[in-house]
Short mmCIF file of C-alpha atoms and ligand atoms in Angstrom, two decimals:
data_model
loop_
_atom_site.label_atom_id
_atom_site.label_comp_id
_atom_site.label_asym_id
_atom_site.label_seq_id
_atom_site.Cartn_x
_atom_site.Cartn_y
_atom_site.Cartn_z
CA UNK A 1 -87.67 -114.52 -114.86
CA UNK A 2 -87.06 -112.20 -112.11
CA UNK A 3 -87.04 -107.91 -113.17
CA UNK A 4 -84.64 -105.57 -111.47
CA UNK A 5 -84.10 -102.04 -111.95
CA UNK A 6 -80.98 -100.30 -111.96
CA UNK A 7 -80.35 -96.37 -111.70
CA UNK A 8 -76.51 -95.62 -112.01
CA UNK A 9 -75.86 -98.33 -114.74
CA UNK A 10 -73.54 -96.87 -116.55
CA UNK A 11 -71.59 -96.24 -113.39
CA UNK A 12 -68.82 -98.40 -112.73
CA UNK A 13 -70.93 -100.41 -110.65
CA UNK A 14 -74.02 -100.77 -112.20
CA UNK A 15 -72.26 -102.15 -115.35
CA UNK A 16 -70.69 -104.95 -112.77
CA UNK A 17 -73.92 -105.58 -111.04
CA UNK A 18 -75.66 -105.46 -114.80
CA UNK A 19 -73.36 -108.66 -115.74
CA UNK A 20 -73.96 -110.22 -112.91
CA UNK A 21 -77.77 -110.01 -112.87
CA UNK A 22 -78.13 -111.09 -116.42
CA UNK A 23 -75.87 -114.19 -115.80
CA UNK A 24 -78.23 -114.96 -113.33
CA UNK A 25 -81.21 -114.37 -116.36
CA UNK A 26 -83.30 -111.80 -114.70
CA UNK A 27 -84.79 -108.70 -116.99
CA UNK A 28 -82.42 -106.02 -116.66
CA UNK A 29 -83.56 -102.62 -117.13
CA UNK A 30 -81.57 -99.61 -116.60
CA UNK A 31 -81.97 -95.92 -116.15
CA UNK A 32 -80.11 -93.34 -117.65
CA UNK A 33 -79.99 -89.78 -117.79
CA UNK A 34 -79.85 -87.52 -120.44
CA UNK A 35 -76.16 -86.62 -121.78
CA UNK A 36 -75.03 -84.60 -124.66
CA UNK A 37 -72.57 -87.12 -125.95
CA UNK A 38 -73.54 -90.93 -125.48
CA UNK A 39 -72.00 -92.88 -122.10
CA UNK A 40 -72.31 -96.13 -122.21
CA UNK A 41 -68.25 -96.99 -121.99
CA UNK A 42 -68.90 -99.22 -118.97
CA UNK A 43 -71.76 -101.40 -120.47
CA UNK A 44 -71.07 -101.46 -124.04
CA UNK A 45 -70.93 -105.23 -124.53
CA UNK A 46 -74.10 -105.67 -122.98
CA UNK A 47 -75.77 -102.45 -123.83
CA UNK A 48 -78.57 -104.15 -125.86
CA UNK A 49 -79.02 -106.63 -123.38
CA UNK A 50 -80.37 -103.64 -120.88
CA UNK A 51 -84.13 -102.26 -121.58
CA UNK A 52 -83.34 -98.43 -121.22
CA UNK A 53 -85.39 -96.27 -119.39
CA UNK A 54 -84.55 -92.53 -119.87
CA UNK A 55 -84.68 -90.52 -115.88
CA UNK A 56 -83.42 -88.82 -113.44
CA UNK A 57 -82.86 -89.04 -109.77
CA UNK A 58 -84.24 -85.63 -109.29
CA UNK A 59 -87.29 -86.10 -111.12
CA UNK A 60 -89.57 -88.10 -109.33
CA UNK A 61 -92.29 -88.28 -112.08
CA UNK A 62 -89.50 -90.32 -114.28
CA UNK A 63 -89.04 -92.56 -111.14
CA UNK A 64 -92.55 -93.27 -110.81
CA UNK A 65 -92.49 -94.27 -114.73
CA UNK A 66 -89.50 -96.29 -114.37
CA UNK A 67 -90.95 -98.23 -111.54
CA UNK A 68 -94.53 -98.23 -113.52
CA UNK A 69 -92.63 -99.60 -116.98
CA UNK A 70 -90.41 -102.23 -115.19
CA UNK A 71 -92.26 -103.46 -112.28
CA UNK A 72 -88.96 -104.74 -111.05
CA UNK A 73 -88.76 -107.63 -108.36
CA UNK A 74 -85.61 -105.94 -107.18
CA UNK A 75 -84.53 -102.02 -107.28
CA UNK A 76 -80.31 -100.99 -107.01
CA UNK A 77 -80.00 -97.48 -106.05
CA UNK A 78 -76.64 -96.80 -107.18
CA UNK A 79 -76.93 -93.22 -109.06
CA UNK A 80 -75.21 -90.64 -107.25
CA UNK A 81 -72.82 -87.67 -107.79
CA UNK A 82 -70.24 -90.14 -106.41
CA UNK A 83 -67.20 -87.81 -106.24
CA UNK A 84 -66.41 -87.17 -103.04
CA UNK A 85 -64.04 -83.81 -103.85
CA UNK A 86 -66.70 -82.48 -106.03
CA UNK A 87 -69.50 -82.36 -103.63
CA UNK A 88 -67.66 -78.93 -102.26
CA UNK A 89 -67.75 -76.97 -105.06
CA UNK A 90 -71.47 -78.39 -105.69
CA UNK A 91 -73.12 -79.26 -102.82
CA UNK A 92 -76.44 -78.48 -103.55
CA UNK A 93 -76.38 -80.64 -106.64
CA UNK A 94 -74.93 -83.68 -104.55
CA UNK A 95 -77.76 -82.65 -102.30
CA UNK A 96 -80.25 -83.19 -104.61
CA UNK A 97 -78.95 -86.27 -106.19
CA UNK A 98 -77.48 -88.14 -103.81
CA UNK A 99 -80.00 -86.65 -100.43
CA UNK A 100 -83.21 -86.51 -102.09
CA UNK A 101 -82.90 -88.79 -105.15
CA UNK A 102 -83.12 -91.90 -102.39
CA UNK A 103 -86.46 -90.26 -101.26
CA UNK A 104 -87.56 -89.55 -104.64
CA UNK A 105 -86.74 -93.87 -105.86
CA UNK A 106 -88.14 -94.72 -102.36
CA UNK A 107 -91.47 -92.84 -102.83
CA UNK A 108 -91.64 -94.20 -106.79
CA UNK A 109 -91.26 -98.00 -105.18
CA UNK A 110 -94.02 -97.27 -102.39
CA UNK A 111 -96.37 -95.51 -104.63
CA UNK A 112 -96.22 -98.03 -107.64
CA UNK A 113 -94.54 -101.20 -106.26
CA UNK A 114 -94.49 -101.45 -102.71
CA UNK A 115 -92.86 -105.24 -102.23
CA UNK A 116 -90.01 -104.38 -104.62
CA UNK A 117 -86.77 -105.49 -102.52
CA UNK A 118 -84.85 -102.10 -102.72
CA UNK A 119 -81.09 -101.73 -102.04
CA UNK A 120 -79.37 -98.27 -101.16
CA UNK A 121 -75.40 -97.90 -101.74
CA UNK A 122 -74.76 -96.28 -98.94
CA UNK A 123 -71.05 -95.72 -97.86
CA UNK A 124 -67.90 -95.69 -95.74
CA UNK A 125 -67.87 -92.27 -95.97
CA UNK A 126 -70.34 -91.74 -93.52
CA UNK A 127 -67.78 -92.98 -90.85
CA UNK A 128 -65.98 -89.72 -92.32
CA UNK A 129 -63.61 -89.16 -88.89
CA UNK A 130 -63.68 -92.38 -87.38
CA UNK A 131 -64.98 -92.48 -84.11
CA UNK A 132 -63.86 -96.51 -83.70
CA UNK A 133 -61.46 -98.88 -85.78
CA UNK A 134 -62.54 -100.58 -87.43
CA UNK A 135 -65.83 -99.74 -88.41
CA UNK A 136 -68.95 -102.00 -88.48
CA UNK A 137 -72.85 -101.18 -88.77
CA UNK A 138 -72.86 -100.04 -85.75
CA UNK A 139 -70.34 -97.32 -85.80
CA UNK A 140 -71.96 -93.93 -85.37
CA UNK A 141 -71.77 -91.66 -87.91
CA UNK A 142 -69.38 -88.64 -88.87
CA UNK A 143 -69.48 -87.36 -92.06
CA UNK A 144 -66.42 -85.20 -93.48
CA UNK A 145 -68.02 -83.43 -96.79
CA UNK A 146 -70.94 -82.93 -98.13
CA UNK A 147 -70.87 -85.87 -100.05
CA UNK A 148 -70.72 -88.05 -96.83
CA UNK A 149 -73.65 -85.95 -95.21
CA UNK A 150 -75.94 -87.17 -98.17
CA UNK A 151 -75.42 -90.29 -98.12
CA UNK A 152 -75.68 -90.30 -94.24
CA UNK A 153 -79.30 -89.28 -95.78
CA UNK A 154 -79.80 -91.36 -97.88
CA UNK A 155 -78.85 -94.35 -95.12
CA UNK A 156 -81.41 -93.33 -92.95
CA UNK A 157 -84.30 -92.42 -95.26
CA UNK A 158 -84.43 -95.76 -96.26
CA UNK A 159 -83.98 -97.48 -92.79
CA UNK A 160 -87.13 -95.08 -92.28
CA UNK A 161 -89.09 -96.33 -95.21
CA UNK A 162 -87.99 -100.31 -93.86
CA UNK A 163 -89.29 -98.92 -90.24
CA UNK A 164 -92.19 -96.81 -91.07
CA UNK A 165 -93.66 -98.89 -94.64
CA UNK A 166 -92.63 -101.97 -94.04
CA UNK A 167 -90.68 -102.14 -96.96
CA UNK A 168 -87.76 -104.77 -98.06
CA UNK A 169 -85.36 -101.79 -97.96
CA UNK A 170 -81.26 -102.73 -97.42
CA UNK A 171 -78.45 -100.76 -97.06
CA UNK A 172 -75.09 -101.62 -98.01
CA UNK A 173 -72.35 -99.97 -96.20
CA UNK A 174 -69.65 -100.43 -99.34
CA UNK A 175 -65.97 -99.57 -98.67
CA UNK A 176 -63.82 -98.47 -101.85
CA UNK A 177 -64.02 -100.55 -104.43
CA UNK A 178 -62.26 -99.97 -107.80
CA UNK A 179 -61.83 -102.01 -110.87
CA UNK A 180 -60.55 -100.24 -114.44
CA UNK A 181 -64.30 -99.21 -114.78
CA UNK A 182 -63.38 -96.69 -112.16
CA UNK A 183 -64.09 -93.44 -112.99
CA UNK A 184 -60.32 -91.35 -114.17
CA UNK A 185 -60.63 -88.98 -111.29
CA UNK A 186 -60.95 -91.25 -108.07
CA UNK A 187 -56.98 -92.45 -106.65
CA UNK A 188 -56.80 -95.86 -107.67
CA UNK A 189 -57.26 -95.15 -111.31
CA UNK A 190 -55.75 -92.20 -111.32
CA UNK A 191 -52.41 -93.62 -110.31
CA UNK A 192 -52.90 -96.77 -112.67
CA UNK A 193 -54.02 -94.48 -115.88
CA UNK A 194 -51.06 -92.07 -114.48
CA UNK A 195 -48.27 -94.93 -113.76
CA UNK A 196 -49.60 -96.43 -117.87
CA UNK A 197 -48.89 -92.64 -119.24
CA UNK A 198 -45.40 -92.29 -117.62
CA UNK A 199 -44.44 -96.09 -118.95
CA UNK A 200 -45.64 -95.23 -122.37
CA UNK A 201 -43.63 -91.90 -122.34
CA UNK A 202 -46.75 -90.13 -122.46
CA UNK A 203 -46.88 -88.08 -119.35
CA UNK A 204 -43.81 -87.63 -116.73
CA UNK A 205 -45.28 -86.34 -113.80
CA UNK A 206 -48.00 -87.01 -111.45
CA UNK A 207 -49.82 -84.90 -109.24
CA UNK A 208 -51.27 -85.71 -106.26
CA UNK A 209 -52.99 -84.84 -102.75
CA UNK A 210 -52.53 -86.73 -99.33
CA UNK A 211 -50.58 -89.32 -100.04
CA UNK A 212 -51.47 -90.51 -95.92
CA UNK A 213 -54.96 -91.15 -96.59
CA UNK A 214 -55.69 -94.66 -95.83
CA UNK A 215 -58.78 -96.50 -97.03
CA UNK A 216 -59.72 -100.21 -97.65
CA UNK A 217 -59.92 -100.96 -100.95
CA UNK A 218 -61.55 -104.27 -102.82
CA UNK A 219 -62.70 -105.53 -106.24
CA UNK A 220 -66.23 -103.88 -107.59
CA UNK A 221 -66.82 -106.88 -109.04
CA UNK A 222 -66.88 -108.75 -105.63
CA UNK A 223 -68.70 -106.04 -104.10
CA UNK A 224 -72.05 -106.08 -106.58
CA UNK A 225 -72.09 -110.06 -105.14
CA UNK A 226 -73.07 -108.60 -101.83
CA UNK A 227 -75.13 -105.96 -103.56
CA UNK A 228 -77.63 -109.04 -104.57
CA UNK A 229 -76.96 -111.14 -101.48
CA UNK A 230 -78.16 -108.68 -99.49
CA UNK A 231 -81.84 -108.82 -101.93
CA UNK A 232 -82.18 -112.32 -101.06
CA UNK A 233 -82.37 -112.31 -97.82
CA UNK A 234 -85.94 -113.93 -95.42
CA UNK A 235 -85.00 -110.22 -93.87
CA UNK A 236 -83.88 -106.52 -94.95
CA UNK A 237 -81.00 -105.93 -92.78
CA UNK A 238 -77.40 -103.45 -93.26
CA UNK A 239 -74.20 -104.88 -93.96
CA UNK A 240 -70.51 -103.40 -94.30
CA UNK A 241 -68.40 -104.81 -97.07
CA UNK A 242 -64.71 -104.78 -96.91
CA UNK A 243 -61.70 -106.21 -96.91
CA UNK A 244 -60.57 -105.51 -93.45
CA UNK A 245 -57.16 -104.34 -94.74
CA UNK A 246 -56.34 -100.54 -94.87
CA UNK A 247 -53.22 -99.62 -97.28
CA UNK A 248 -52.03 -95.99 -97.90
CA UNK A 249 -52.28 -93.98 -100.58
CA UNK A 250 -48.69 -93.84 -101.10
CA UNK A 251 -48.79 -97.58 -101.19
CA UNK A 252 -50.81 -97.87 -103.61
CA UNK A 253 -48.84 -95.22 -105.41
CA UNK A 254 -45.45 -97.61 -104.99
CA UNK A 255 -47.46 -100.59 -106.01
CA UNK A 256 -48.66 -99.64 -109.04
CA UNK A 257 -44.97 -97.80 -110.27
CA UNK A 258 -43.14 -100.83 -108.90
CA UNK A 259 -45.50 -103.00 -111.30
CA UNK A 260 -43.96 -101.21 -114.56
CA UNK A 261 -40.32 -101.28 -112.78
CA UNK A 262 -40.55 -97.69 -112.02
CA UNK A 263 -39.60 -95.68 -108.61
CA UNK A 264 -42.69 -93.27 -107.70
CA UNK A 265 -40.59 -90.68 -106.14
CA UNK A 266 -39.31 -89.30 -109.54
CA UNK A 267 -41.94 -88.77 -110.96
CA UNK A 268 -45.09 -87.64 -108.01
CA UNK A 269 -45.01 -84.21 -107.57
CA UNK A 270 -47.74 -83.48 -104.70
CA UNK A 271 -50.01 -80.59 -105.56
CA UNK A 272 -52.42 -78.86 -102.74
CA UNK A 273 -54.83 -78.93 -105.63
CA UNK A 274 -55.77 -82.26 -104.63
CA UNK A 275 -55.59 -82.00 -100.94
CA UNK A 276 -59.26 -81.46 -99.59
CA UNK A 277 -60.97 -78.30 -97.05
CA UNK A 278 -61.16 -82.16 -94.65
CA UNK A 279 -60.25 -85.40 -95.16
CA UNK A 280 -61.20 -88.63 -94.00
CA UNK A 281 -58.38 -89.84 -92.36
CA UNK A 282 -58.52 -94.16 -92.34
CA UNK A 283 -61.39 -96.43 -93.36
CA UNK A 284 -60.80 -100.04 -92.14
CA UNK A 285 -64.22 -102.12 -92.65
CA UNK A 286 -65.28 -105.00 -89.85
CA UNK A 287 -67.37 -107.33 -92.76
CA UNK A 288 -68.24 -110.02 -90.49
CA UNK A 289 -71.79 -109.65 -90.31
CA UNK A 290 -71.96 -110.15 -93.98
CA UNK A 291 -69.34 -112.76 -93.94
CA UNK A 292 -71.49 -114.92 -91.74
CA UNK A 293 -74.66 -114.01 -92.74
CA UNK A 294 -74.77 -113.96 -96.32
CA UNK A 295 -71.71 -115.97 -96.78
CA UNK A 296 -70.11 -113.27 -98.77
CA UNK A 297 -66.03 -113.40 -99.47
CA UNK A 298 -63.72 -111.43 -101.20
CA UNK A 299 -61.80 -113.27 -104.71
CA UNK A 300 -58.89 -110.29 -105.61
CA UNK A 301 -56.74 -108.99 -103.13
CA UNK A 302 -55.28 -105.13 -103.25
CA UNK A 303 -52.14 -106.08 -105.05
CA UNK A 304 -53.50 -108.28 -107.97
CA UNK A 305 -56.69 -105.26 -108.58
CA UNK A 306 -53.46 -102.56 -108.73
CA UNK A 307 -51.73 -104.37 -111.38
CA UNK A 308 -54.81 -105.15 -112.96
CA UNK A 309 -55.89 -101.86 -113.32
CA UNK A 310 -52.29 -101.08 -114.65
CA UNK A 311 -52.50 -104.02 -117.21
CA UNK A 312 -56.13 -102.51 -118.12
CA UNK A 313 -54.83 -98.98 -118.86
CA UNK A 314 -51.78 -100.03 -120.52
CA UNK A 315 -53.98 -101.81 -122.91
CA UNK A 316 -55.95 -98.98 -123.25
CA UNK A 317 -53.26 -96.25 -123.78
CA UNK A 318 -51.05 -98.38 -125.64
CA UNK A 319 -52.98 -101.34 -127.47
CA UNK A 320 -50.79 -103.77 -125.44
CA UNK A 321 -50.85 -105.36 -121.88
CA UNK A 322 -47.78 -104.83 -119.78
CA UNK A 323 -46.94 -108.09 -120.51
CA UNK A 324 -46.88 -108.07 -124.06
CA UNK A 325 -44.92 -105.16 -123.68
CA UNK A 326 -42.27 -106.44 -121.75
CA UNK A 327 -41.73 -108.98 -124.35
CA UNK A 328 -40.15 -106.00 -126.38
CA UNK A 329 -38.52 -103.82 -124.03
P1 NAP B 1 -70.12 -93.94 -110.53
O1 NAP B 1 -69.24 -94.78 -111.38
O2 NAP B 1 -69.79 -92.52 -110.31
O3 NAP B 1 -71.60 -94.03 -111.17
C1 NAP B 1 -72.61 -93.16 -110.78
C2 NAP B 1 -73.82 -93.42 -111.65
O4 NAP B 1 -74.87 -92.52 -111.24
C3 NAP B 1 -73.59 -93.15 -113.16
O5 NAP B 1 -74.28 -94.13 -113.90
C4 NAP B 1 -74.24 -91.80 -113.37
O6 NAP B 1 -74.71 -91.58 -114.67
C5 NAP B 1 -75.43 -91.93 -112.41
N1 NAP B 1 -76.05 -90.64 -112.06
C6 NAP B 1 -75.44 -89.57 -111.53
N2 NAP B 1 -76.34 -88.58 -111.32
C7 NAP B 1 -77.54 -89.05 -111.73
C8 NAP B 1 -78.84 -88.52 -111.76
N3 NAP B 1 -79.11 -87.26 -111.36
N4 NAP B 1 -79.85 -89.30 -112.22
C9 NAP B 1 -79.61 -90.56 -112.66
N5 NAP B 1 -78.38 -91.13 -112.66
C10 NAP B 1 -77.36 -90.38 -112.20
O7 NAP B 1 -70.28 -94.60 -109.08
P2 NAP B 1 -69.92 -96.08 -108.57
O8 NAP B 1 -68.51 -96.09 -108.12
O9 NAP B 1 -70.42 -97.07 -109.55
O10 NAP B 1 -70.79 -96.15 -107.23
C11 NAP B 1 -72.15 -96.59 -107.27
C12 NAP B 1 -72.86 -96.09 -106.03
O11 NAP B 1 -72.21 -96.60 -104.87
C13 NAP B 1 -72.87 -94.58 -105.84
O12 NAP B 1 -74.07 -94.25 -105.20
C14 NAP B 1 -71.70 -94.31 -104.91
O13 NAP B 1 -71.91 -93.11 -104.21
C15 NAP B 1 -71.80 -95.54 -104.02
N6 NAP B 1 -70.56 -95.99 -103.41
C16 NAP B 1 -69.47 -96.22 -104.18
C17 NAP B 1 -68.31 -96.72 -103.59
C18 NAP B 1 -67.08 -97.01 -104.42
O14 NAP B 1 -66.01 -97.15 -103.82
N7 NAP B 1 -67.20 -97.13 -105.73
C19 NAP B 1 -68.28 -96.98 -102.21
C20 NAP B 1 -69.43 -96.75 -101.45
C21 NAP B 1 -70.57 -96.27 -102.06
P3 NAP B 1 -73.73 -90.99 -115.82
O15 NAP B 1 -72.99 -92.18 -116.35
O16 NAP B 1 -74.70 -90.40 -116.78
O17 NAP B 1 -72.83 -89.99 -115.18
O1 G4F B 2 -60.43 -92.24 -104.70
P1 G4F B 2 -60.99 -91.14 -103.88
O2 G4F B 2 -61.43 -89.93 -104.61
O3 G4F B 2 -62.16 -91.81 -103.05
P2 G4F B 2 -62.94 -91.42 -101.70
O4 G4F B 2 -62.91 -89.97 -101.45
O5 G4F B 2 -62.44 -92.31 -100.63
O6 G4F B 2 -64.44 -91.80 -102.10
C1 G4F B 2 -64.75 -93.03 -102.76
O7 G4F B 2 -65.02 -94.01 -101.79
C2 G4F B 2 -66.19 -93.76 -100.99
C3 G4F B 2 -66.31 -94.92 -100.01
O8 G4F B 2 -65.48 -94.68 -98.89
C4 G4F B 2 -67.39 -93.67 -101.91
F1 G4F B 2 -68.51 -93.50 -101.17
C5 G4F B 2 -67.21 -92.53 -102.89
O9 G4F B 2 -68.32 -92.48 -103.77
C6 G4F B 2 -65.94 -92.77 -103.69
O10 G4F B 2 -66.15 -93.92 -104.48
O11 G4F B 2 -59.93 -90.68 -102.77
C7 G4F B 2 -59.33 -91.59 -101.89
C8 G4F B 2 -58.27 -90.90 -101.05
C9 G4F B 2 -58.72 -89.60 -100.38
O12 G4F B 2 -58.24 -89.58 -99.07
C10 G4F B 2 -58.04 -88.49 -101.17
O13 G4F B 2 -57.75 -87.31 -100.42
O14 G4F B 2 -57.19 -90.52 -101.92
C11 G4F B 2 -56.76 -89.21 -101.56
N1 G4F B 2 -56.06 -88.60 -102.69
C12 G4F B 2 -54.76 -88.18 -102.68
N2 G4F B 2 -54.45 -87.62 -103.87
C13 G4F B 2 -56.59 -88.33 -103.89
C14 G4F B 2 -55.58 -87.71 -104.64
N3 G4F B 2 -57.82 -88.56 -104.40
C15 G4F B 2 -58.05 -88.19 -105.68
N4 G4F B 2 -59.28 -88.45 -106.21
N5 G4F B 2 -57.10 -87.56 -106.45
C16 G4F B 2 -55.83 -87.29 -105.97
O15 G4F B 2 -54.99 -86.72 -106.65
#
């Protein structure tokens, strides 16, 4: 039975990448941090599957006893302070977390478990404004906020520890990805929660930033595939994962409204709230490398995860699917 350890499992894609790696029957144990009301929302059906570990990614000493208690086979780096408009009002914090914790879960796997395969989510962001379209592993870097400078960071730190220790250290260069584990503040899930609260006459507005934005956006749960492709490997290499399709952010605004029979333009009222000190402008992914060489593919296109998400919130919010709800409108 193989062990892997994953930090950020309560995250939306460490619950994915949780399901996934107990299908395949390894020993899944999972860190979490300390909170002052239980989180496990994401991973509730499998919670007791998961051997806990309580740490943090800024405490190294908890690292070190994570890696000592679960001698994992495989380490997922996915904790991070993932939100990508908060890491301006806190940068240090997203700093610390998403900078340093990578160093501080590098050094616990050298010092305790040296031939642990170790995989770092690393992220589009970095390509921040684009210097070519689209953008493979290649692309240099040019990060936009200070959430993009960490995990430019983090990228390198652990190309360093492949180069300099010899370790079975990956990177995967992840484009969006959303699913209706996404976190409520991020766009995709946003809109769908937003678009279910308008339907269900429980909201009628919805404010937003740049609705020009363009990003390429897939299904987490085909993303976490590549997460563990990547792990098996003869080599540790970097991949990009993507779609290779870039949609706006007003598109996926009139997807998700035109789902529930609704016209977005009565009811988004743009607010400079949400409108960012920069912005990355377009993200279009070039996944061929991982395509050919790990013989990863995509299963749900952009439209199908939009209306998903919608189904998934309507449920939620109003104890019925969309389509059950049709039935009596
Ligand atoms: P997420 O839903 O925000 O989950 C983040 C996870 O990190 C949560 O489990 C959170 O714990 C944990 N965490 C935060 N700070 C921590 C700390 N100091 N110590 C230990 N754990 C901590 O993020 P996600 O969307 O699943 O993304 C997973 C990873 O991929 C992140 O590193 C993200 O930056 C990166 N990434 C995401 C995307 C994407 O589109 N989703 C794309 C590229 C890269 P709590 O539950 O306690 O908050
Ligand atoms: O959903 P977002 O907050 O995601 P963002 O900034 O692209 O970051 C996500 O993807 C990265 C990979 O490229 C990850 F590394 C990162 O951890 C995170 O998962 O915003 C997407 C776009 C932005 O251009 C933003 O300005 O949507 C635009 N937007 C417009 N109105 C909005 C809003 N974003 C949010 N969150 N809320 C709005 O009201």
């Amino acid at each position: 039975m193989k062990r892997a350890l994953i930090t950020g499992v309560t995250g939306q894609d460490g619950s994915y990448l949780a399901e996934l790696l107990l299908e395949k029957e390894y020993k899944v144990f999972g860190l979490r941090r300390r909170t002052s009301t239980p989180n496990y929302e994401n991973v509730e059906h499998i919670k007791d599957q998961i051997e806990w570990i309580d740490g943090d990614l800024t405490d190294l000493s908890s690292l070190i006893r994570a890696i000592e208690v679960s001698q994992p086979d495989e380490v997922y780096n996915l904790a991070a302070q993932s939100f990508v408009a908060t890491s301006w009002p806190q940068p240090i914090a997203t700093g610390e977390i998403t900078a340093m914790g990578v160093t501080n879960m590098l050094e616990a796997v050298r010092i305790v478990k040296p031939d642990a395969r170790f995989y770092q989510a690393s992220s589009s962001e970095m390509f921040g404004k684009v210097v070519e379209t689209p953008q493979k592993e290649t692309t240099p870097f040019y990060p936009r906020s200070p959430y993009g400078v960490a995990k430019v960071y983090g990228h390198w730190i652990t190309v360093n520890y492949r180069e300099s220790f010899n370790m079975f250290a990956c990177s995967g260069i992840l484009f969006n990805h959303e699913s209706p584990r996404r976190g409520l503040e991020f766009v995709t899930r946003k809109v769908t929660d937003g678009v279910a609260r308008i339907k269900l006459g429980l909201a009628n507005e919805l404010r937003m930033g740049n609705l020009d934005a363009k990003r390429d956006w897939g299904f987490a749960g085909d993303y976490v595939r590549a997460m563990w492709l990547m792990l098996q490997q003869d080599n540790p290499d970097d991949y990009v994962i993507s779609t290779g399709e870039t949609h706006t952010v007003q598109e996926l605004v009139e997807i998700a409204f035109n789902y529930v029979g609704l016209d977005w333009q009565e009811y988004v009222v743009l607010d400079e709230k949400f409108v960012r000190p920069a912005e990355v402008d377009l993200l279009l992914g070039d996944c061929n490398k991982a395509k050919k060489k790990l013989g990863w593919n995509l299963e749900v296109s952009f439209e199908k995860l939009v209306e998903s998400m919608v189904d998934m919130d309507l449920e939620r919010l109003g104890k019925k699917s969309f389509k059950q709800l049709k039935i009596y409108l």
